[in-house]
Tab-separated table of C-alpha atoms in Angstrom:
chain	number	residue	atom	x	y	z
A	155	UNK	CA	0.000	0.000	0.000
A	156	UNK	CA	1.156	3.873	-0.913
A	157	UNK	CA	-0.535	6.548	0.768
A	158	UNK	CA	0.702	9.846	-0.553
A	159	UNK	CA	0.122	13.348	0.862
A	160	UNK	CA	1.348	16.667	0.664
A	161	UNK	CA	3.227	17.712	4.078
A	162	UNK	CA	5.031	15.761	6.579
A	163	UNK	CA	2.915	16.561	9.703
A	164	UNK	CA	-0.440	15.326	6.976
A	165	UNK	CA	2.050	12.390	6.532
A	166	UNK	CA	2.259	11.333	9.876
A	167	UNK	CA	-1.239	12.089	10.910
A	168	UNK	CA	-2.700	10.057	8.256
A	169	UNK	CA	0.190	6.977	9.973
A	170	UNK	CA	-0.955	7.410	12.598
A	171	UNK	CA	-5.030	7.318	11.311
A	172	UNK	CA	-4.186	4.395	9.147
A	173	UNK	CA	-2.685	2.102	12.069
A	174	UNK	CA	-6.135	3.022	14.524
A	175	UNK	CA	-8.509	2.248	11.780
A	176	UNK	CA	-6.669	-1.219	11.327
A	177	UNK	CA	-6.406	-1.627	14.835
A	178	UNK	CA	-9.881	-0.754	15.118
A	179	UNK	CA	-11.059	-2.768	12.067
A	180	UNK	CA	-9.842	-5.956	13.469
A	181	UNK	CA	-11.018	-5.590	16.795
A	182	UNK	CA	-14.581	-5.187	15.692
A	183	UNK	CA	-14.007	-8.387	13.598
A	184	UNK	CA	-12.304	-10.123	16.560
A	185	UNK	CA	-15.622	-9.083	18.431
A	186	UNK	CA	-18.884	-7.755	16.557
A	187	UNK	CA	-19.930	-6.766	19.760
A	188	UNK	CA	-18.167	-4.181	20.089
A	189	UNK	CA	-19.016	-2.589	16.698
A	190	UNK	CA	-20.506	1.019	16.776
A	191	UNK	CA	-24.008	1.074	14.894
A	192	UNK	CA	-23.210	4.525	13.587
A	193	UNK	CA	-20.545	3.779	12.580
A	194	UNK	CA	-20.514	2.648	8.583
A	195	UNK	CA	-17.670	1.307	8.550
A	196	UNK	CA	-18.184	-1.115	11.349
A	197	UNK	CA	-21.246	-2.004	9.306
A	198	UNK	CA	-19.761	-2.537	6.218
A	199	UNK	CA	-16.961	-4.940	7.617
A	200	UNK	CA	-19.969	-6.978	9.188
A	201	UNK	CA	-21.677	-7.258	6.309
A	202	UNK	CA	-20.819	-10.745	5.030
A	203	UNK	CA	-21.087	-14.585	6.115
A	204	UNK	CA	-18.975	-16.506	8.396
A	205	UNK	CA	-16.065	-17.472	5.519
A	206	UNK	CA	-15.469	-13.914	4.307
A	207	UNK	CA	-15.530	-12.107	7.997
A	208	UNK	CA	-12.706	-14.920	9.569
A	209	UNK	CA	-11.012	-13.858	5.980
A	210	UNK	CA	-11.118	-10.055	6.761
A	211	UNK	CA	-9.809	-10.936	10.079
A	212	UNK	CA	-6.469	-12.964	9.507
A	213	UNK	CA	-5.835	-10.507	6.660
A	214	UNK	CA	-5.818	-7.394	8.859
A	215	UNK	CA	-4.157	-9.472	11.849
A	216	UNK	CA	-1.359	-10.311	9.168
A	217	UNK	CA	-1.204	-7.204	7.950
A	218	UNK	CA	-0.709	-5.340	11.036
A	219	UNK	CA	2.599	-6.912	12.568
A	220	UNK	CA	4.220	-5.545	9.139
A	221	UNK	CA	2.357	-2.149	9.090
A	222	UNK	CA	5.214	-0.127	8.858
A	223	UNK	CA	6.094	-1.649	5.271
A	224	UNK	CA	3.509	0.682	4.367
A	225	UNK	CA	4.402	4.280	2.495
A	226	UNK	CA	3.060	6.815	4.071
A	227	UNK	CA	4.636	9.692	3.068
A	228	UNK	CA	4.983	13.030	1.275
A	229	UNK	CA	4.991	13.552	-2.331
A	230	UNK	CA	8.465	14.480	-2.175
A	231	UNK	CA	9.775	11.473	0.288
A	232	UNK	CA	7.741	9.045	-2.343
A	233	UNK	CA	9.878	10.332	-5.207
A	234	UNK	CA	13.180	10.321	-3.380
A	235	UNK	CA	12.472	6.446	-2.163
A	236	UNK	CA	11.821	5.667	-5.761
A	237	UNK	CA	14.599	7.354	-7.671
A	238	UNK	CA	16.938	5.601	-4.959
A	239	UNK	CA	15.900	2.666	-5.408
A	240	UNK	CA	16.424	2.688	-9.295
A	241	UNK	CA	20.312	3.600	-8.477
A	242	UNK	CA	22.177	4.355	-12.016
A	243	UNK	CA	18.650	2.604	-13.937
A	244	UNK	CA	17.507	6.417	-12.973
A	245	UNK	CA	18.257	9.731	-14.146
A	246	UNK	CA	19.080	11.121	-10.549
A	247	UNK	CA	22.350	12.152	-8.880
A	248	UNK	CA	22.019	9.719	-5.842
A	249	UNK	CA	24.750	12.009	-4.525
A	250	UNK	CA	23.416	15.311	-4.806
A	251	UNK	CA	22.124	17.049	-1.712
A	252	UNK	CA	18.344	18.412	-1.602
A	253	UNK	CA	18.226	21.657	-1.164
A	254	UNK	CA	14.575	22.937	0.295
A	255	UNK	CA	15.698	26.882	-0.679
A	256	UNK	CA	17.302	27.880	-4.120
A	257	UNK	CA	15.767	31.705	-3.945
A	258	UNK	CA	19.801	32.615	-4.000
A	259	UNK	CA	21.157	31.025	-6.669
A	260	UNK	CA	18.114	31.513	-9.274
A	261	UNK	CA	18.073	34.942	-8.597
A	262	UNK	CA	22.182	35.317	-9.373
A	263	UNK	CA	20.924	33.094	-12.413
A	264	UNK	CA	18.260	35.735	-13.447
A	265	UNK	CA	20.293	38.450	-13.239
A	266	UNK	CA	23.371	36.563	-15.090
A	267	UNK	CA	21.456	35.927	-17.904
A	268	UNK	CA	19.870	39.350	-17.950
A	269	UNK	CA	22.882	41.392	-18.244
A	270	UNK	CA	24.434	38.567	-20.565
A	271	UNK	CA	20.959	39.111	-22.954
A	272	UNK	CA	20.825	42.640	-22.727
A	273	UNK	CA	24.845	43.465	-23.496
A	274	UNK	CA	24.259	41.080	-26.949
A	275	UNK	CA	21.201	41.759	-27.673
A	276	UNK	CA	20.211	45.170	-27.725
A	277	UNK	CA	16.819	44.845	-29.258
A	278	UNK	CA	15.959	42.567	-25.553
A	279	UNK	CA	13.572	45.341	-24.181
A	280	UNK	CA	12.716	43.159	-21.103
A	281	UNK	CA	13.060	45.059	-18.133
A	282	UNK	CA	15.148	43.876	-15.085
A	283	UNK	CA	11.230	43.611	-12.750
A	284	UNK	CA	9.967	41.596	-15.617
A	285	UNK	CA	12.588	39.170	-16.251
A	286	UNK	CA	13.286	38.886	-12.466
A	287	UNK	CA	9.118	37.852	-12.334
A	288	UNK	CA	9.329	35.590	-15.630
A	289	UNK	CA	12.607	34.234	-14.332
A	290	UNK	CA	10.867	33.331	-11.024
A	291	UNK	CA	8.301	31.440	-12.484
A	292	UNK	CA	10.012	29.272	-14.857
A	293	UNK	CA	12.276	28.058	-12.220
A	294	UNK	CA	9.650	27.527	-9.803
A	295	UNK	CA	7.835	25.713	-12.401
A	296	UNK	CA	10.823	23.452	-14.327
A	297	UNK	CA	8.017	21.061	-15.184
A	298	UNK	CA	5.663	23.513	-16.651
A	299	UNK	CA	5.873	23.894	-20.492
A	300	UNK	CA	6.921	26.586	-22.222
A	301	UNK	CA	4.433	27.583	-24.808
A	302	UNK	CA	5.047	28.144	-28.408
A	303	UNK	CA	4.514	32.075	-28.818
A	304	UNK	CA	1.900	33.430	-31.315
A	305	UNK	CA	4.008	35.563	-32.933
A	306	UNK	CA	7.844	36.303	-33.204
A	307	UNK	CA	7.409	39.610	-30.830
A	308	UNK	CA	7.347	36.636	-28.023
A	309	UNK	CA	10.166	34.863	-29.263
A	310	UNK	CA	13.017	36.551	-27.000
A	311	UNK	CA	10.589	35.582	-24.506
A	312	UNK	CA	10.442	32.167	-24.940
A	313	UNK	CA	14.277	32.119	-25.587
A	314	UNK	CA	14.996	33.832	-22.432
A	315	UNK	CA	13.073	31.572	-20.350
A	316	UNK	CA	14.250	28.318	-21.759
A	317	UNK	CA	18.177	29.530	-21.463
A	318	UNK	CA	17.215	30.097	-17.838
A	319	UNK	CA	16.090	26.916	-17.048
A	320	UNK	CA	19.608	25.200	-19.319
A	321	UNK	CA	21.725	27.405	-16.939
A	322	UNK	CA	19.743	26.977	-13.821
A	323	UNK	CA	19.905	23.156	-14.141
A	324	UNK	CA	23.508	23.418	-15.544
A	325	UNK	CA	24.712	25.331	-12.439
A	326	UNK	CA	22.641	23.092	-9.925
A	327	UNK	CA	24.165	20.008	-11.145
A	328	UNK	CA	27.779	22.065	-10.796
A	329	UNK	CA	26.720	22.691	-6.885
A	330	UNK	CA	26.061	19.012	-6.730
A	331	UNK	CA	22.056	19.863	-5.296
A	332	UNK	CA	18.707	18.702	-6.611
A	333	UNK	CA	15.127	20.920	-5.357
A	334	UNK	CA	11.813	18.886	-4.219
A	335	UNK	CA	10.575	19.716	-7.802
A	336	UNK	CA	13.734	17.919	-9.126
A	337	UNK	CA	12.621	14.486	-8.337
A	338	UNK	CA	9.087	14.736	-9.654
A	339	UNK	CA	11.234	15.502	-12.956
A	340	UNK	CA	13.589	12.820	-13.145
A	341	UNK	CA	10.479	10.145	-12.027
A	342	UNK	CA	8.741	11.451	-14.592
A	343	UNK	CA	11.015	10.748	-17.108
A	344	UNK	CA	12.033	7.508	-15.681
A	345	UNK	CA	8.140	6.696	-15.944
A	346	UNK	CA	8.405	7.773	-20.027
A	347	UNK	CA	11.248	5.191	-20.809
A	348	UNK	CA	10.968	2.424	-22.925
A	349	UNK	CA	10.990	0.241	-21.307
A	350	UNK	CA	10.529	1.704	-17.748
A	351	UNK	CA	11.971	0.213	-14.938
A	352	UNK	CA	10.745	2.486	-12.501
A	353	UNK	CA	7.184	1.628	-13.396
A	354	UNK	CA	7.850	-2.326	-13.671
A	355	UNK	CA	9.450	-1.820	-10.050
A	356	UNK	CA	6.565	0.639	-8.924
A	357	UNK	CA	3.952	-1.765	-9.889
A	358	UNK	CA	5.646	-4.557	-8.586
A	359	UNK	CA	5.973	-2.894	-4.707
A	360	UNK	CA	2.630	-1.239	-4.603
A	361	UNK	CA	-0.950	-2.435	-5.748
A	362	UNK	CA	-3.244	0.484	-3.559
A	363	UNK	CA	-2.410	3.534	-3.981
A	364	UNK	CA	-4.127	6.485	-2.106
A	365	UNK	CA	-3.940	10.019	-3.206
A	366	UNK	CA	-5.027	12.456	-0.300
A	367	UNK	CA	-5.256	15.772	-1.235
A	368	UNK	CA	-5.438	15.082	-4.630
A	369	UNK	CA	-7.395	18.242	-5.983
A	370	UNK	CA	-3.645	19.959	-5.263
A	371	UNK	CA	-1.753	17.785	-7.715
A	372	UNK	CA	0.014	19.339	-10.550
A	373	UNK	CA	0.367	18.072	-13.898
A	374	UNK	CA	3.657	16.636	-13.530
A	375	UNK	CA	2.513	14.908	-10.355
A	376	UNK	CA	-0.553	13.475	-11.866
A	377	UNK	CA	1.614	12.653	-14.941
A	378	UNK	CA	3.718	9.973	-12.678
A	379	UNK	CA	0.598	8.257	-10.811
A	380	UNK	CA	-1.363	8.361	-13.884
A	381	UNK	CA	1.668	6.876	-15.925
A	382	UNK	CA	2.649	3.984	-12.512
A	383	UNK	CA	-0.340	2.775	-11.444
A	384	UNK	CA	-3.466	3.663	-13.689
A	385	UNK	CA	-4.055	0.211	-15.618
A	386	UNK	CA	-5.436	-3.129	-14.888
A	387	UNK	CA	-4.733	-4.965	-11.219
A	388	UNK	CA	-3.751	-1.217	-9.744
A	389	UNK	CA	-5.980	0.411	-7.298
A	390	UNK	CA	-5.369	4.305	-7.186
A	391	UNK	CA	-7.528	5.936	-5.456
A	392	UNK	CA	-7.933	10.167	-5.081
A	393	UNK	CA	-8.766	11.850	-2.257
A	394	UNK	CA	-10.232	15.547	-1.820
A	395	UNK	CA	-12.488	18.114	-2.916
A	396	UNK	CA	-12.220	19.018	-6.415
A	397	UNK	CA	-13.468	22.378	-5.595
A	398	UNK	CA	-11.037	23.419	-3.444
A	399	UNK	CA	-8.994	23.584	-6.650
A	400	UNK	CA	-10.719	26.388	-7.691
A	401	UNK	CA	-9.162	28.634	-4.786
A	402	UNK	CA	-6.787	31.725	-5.920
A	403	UNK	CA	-4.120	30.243	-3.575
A	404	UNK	CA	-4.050	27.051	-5.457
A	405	UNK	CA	-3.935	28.888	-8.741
A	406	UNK	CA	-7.605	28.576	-9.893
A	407	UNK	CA	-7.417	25.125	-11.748
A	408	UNK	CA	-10.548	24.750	-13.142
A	409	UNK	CA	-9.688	22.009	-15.208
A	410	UNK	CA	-8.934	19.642	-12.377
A	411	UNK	CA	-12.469	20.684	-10.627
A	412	UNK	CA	-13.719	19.544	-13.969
A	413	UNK	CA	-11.877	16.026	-13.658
Protein backbone atom coordinates (compact mmCIF):
# COMPACT_ATOMS: atom_id res chain seq x y z
CA UNK A 1 0.00 0.00 0.00
CA UNK A 2 1.16 3.87 -0.91
CA UNK A 3 -0.54 6.55 0.77
CA UNK A 4 0.70 9.85 -0.55
CA UNK A 5 0.12 13.35 0.86
CA UNK A 6 1.35 16.67 0.66
CA UNK A 7 3.23 17.71 4.08
CA UNK A 8 5.03 15.76 6.58
CA UNK A 9 2.91 16.56 9.70
CA UNK A 10 -0.44 15.33 6.98
CA UNK A 11 2.05 12.39 6.53
CA UNK A 12 2.26 11.33 9.88
CA UNK A 13 -1.24 12.09 10.91
CA UNK A 14 -2.70 10.06 8.26
CA UNK A 15 0.19 6.98 9.97
CA UNK A 16 -0.95 7.41 12.60
CA UNK A 17 -5.03 7.32 11.31
CA UNK A 18 -4.19 4.39 9.15
CA UNK A 19 -2.69 2.10 12.07
CA UNK A 20 -6.13 3.02 14.52
CA UNK A 21 -8.51 2.25 11.78
CA UNK A 22 -6.67 -1.22 11.33
CA UNK A 23 -6.41 -1.63 14.83
CA UNK A 24 -9.88 -0.75 15.12
CA UNK A 25 -11.06 -2.77 12.07
CA UNK A 26 -9.84 -5.96 13.47
CA UNK A 27 -11.02 -5.59 16.79
CA UNK A 28 -14.58 -5.19 15.69
CA UNK A 29 -14.01 -8.39 13.60
CA UNK A 30 -12.30 -10.12 16.56
CA UNK A 31 -15.62 -9.08 18.43
CA UNK A 32 -18.88 -7.75 16.56
CA UNK A 33 -19.93 -6.77 19.76
CA UNK A 34 -18.17 -4.18 20.09
CA UNK A 35 -19.02 -2.59 16.70
CA UNK A 36 -20.51 1.02 16.78
CA UNK A 37 -24.01 1.07 14.89
CA UNK A 38 -23.21 4.52 13.59
CA UNK A 39 -20.55 3.78 12.58
CA UNK A 40 -20.51 2.65 8.58
CA UNK A 41 -17.67 1.31 8.55
CA UNK A 42 -18.18 -1.12 11.35
CA UNK A 43 -21.25 -2.00 9.31
CA UNK A 44 -19.76 -2.54 6.22
CA UNK A 45 -16.96 -4.94 7.62
CA UNK A 46 -19.97 -6.98 9.19
CA UNK A 47 -21.68 -7.26 6.31
CA UNK A 48 -20.82 -10.74 5.03
CA UNK A 49 -21.09 -14.58 6.12
CA UNK A 50 -18.97 -16.51 8.40
CA UNK A 51 -16.06 -17.47 5.52
CA UNK A 52 -15.47 -13.91 4.31
CA UNK A 53 -15.53 -12.11 8.00
CA UNK A 54 -12.71 -14.92 9.57
CA UNK A 55 -11.01 -13.86 5.98
CA UNK A 56 -11.12 -10.06 6.76
CA UNK A 57 -9.81 -10.94 10.08
CA UNK A 58 -6.47 -12.96 9.51
CA UNK A 59 -5.83 -10.51 6.66
CA UNK A 60 -5.82 -7.39 8.86
CA UNK A 61 -4.16 -9.47 11.85
CA UNK A 62 -1.36 -10.31 9.17
CA UNK A 63 -1.20 -7.20 7.95
CA UNK A 64 -0.71 -5.34 11.04
CA UNK A 65 2.60 -6.91 12.57
CA UNK A 66 4.22 -5.55 9.14
CA UNK A 67 2.36 -2.15 9.09
CA UNK A 68 5.21 -0.13 8.86
CA UNK A 69 6.09 -1.65 5.27
CA UNK A 70 3.51 0.68 4.37
CA UNK A 71 4.40 4.28 2.49
CA UNK A 72 3.06 6.82 4.07
CA UNK A 73 4.64 9.69 3.07
CA UNK A 74 4.98 13.03 1.27
CA UNK A 75 4.99 13.55 -2.33
CA UNK A 76 8.46 14.48 -2.18
CA UNK A 77 9.77 11.47 0.29
CA UNK A 78 7.74 9.05 -2.34
CA UNK A 79 9.88 10.33 -5.21
CA UNK A 80 13.18 10.32 -3.38
CA UNK A 81 12.47 6.45 -2.16
CA UNK A 82 11.82 5.67 -5.76
CA UNK A 83 14.60 7.35 -7.67
CA UNK A 84 16.94 5.60 -4.96
CA UNK A 85 15.90 2.67 -5.41
CA UNK A 86 16.42 2.69 -9.30
CA UNK A 87 20.31 3.60 -8.48
CA UNK A 88 22.18 4.35 -12.02
CA UNK A 89 18.65 2.60 -13.94
CA UNK A 90 17.51 6.42 -12.97
CA UNK A 91 18.26 9.73 -14.15
CA UNK A 92 19.08 11.12 -10.55
CA UNK A 93 22.35 12.15 -8.88
CA UNK A 94 22.02 9.72 -5.84
CA UNK A 95 24.75 12.01 -4.52
CA UNK A 96 23.42 15.31 -4.81
CA UNK A 97 22.12 17.05 -1.71
CA UNK A 98 18.34 18.41 -1.60
CA UNK A 99 18.23 21.66 -1.16
CA UNK A 100 14.57 22.94 0.30
CA UNK A 101 15.70 26.88 -0.68
CA UNK A 102 17.30 27.88 -4.12
CA UNK A 103 15.77 31.71 -3.94
CA UNK A 104 19.80 32.61 -4.00
CA UNK A 105 21.16 31.02 -6.67
CA UNK A 106 18.11 31.51 -9.27
CA UNK A 107 18.07 34.94 -8.60
CA UNK A 108 22.18 35.32 -9.37
CA UNK A 109 20.92 33.09 -12.41
CA UNK A 110 18.26 35.74 -13.45
CA UNK A 111 20.29 38.45 -13.24
CA UNK A 112 23.37 36.56 -15.09
CA UNK A 113 21.46 35.93 -17.90
CA UNK A 114 19.87 39.35 -17.95
CA UNK A 115 22.88 41.39 -18.24
CA UNK A 116 24.43 38.57 -20.57
CA UNK A 117 20.96 39.11 -22.95
CA UNK A 118 20.83 42.64 -22.73
CA UNK A 119 24.85 43.46 -23.50
CA UNK A 120 24.26 41.08 -26.95
CA UNK A 121 21.20 41.76 -27.67
CA UNK A 122 20.21 45.17 -27.72
CA UNK A 123 16.82 44.84 -29.26
CA UNK A 124 15.96 42.57 -25.55
CA UNK A 125 13.57 45.34 -24.18
CA UNK A 126 12.72 43.16 -21.10
CA UNK A 127 13.06 45.06 -18.13
CA UNK A 128 15.15 43.88 -15.09
CA UNK A 129 11.23 43.61 -12.75
CA UNK A 130 9.97 41.60 -15.62
CA UNK A 131 12.59 39.17 -16.25
CA UNK A 132 13.29 38.89 -12.47
CA UNK A 133 9.12 37.85 -12.33
CA UNK A 134 9.33 35.59 -15.63
CA UNK A 135 12.61 34.23 -14.33
CA UNK A 136 10.87 33.33 -11.02
CA UNK A 137 8.30 31.44 -12.48
CA UNK A 138 10.01 29.27 -14.86
CA UNK A 139 12.28 28.06 -12.22
CA UNK A 140 9.65 27.53 -9.80
CA UNK A 141 7.83 25.71 -12.40
CA UNK A 142 10.82 23.45 -14.33
CA UNK A 143 8.02 21.06 -15.18
CA UNK A 144 5.66 23.51 -16.65
CA UNK A 145 5.87 23.89 -20.49
CA UNK A 146 6.92 26.59 -22.22
CA UNK A 147 4.43 27.58 -24.81
CA UNK A 148 5.05 28.14 -28.41
CA UNK A 149 4.51 32.07 -28.82
CA UNK A 150 1.90 33.43 -31.31
CA UNK A 151 4.01 35.56 -32.93
CA UNK A 152 7.84 36.30 -33.20
CA UNK A 153 7.41 39.61 -30.83
CA UNK A 154 7.35 36.64 -28.02
CA UNK A 155 10.17 34.86 -29.26
CA UNK A 156 13.02 36.55 -27.00
CA UNK A 157 10.59 35.58 -24.51
CA UNK A 158 10.44 32.17 -24.94
CA UNK A 159 14.28 32.12 -25.59
CA UNK A 160 15.00 33.83 -22.43
CA UNK A 161 13.07 31.57 -20.35
CA UNK A 162 14.25 28.32 -21.76
CA UNK A 163 18.18 29.53 -21.46
CA UNK A 164 17.22 30.10 -17.84
CA UNK A 165 16.09 26.92 -17.05
CA UNK A 166 19.61 25.20 -19.32
CA UNK A 167 21.73 27.40 -16.94
CA UNK A 168 19.74 26.98 -13.82
CA UNK A 169 19.90 23.16 -14.14
CA UNK A 170 23.51 23.42 -15.54
CA UNK A 171 24.71 25.33 -12.44
CA UNK A 172 22.64 23.09 -9.92
CA UNK A 173 24.17 20.01 -11.15
CA UNK A 174 27.78 22.06 -10.80
CA UNK A 175 26.72 22.69 -6.88
CA UNK A 176 26.06 19.01 -6.73
CA UNK A 177 22.06 19.86 -5.30
CA UNK A 178 18.71 18.70 -6.61
CA UNK A 179 15.13 20.92 -5.36
CA UNK A 180 11.81 18.89 -4.22
CA UNK A 181 10.58 19.72 -7.80
CA UNK A 182 13.73 17.92 -9.13
CA UNK A 183 12.62 14.49 -8.34
CA UNK A 184 9.09 14.74 -9.65
CA UNK A 185 11.23 15.50 -12.96
CA UNK A 186 13.59 12.82 -13.15
CA UNK A 187 10.48 10.14 -12.03
CA UNK A 188 8.74 11.45 -14.59
CA UNK A 189 11.02 10.75 -17.11
CA UNK A 190 12.03 7.51 -15.68
CA UNK A 191 8.14 6.70 -15.94
CA UNK A 192 8.41 7.77 -20.03
CA UNK A 193 11.25 5.19 -20.81
CA UNK A 194 10.97 2.42 -22.92
CA UNK A 195 10.99 0.24 -21.31
CA UNK A 196 10.53 1.70 -17.75
CA UNK A 197 11.97 0.21 -14.94
CA UNK A 198 10.75 2.49 -12.50
CA UNK A 199 7.18 1.63 -13.40
CA UNK A 200 7.85 -2.33 -13.67
CA UNK A 201 9.45 -1.82 -10.05
CA UNK A 202 6.57 0.64 -8.92
CA UNK A 203 3.95 -1.76 -9.89
CA UNK A 204 5.65 -4.56 -8.59
CA UNK A 205 5.97 -2.89 -4.71
CA UNK A 206 2.63 -1.24 -4.60
CA UNK A 207 -0.95 -2.43 -5.75
CA UNK A 208 -3.24 0.48 -3.56
CA UNK A 209 -2.41 3.53 -3.98
CA UNK A 210 -4.13 6.48 -2.11
CA UNK A 211 -3.94 10.02 -3.21
CA UNK A 212 -5.03 12.46 -0.30
CA UNK A 213 -5.26 15.77 -1.24
CA UNK A 214 -5.44 15.08 -4.63
CA UNK A 215 -7.40 18.24 -5.98
CA UNK A 216 -3.64 19.96 -5.26
CA UNK A 217 -1.75 17.79 -7.72
CA UNK A 218 0.01 19.34 -10.55
CA UNK A 219 0.37 18.07 -13.90
CA UNK A 220 3.66 16.64 -13.53
CA UNK A 221 2.51 14.91 -10.35
CA UNK A 222 -0.55 13.47 -11.87
CA UNK A 223 1.61 12.65 -14.94
CA UNK A 224 3.72 9.97 -12.68
CA UNK A 225 0.60 8.26 -10.81
CA UNK A 226 -1.36 8.36 -13.88
CA UNK A 227 1.67 6.88 -15.93
CA UNK A 228 2.65 3.98 -12.51
CA UNK A 229 -0.34 2.77 -11.44
CA UNK A 230 -3.47 3.66 -13.69
CA UNK A 231 -4.06 0.21 -15.62
CA UNK A 232 -5.44 -3.13 -14.89
CA UNK A 233 -4.73 -4.96 -11.22
CA UNK A 234 -3.75 -1.22 -9.74
CA UNK A 235 -5.98 0.41 -7.30
CA UNK A 236 -5.37 4.30 -7.19
CA UNK A 237 -7.53 5.94 -5.46
CA UNK A 238 -7.93 10.17 -5.08
CA UNK A 239 -8.77 11.85 -2.26
CA UNK A 240 -10.23 15.55 -1.82
CA UNK A 241 -12.49 18.11 -2.92
CA UNK A 242 -12.22 19.02 -6.42
CA UNK A 243 -13.47 22.38 -5.60
CA UNK A 244 -11.04 23.42 -3.44
CA UNK A 245 -8.99 23.58 -6.65
CA UNK A 246 -10.72 26.39 -7.69
CA UNK A 247 -9.16 28.63 -4.79
CA UNK A 248 -6.79 31.72 -5.92
CA UNK A 249 -4.12 30.24 -3.58
CA UNK A 250 -4.05 27.05 -5.46
CA UNK A 251 -3.93 28.89 -8.74
CA UNK A 252 -7.61 28.58 -9.89
CA UNK A 253 -7.42 25.13 -11.75
CA UNK A 254 -10.55 24.75 -13.14
CA UNK A 255 -9.69 22.01 -15.21
CA UNK A 256 -8.93 19.64 -12.38
CA UNK A 257 -12.47 20.68 -10.63
CA UNK A 258 -13.72 19.54 -13.97
CA UNK A 259 -11.88 16.03 -13.66
Amino acid sequence: MLVVTFTRAASQELRDRVRRQLDDAAAVLADPTTADPANRLHEWLLDADEAELHDRLDRLTTALPSFDAATIATIHQFCHDVLKGLGVAGDSDSFATLVEDTTGLRDEVIDDLYVARRAQDPSFDLSHERARFIGHCVLTNTGAALDAPADDSQRAVIDFAEALRNEYARRKRRAGILEYDDLLVDLRTALRATPSIARERMRARWSVVLVDEFQDTDPVQWEVFQTAFSEAGRSLILIGDPKQAIYGFRGGDVQTYLL
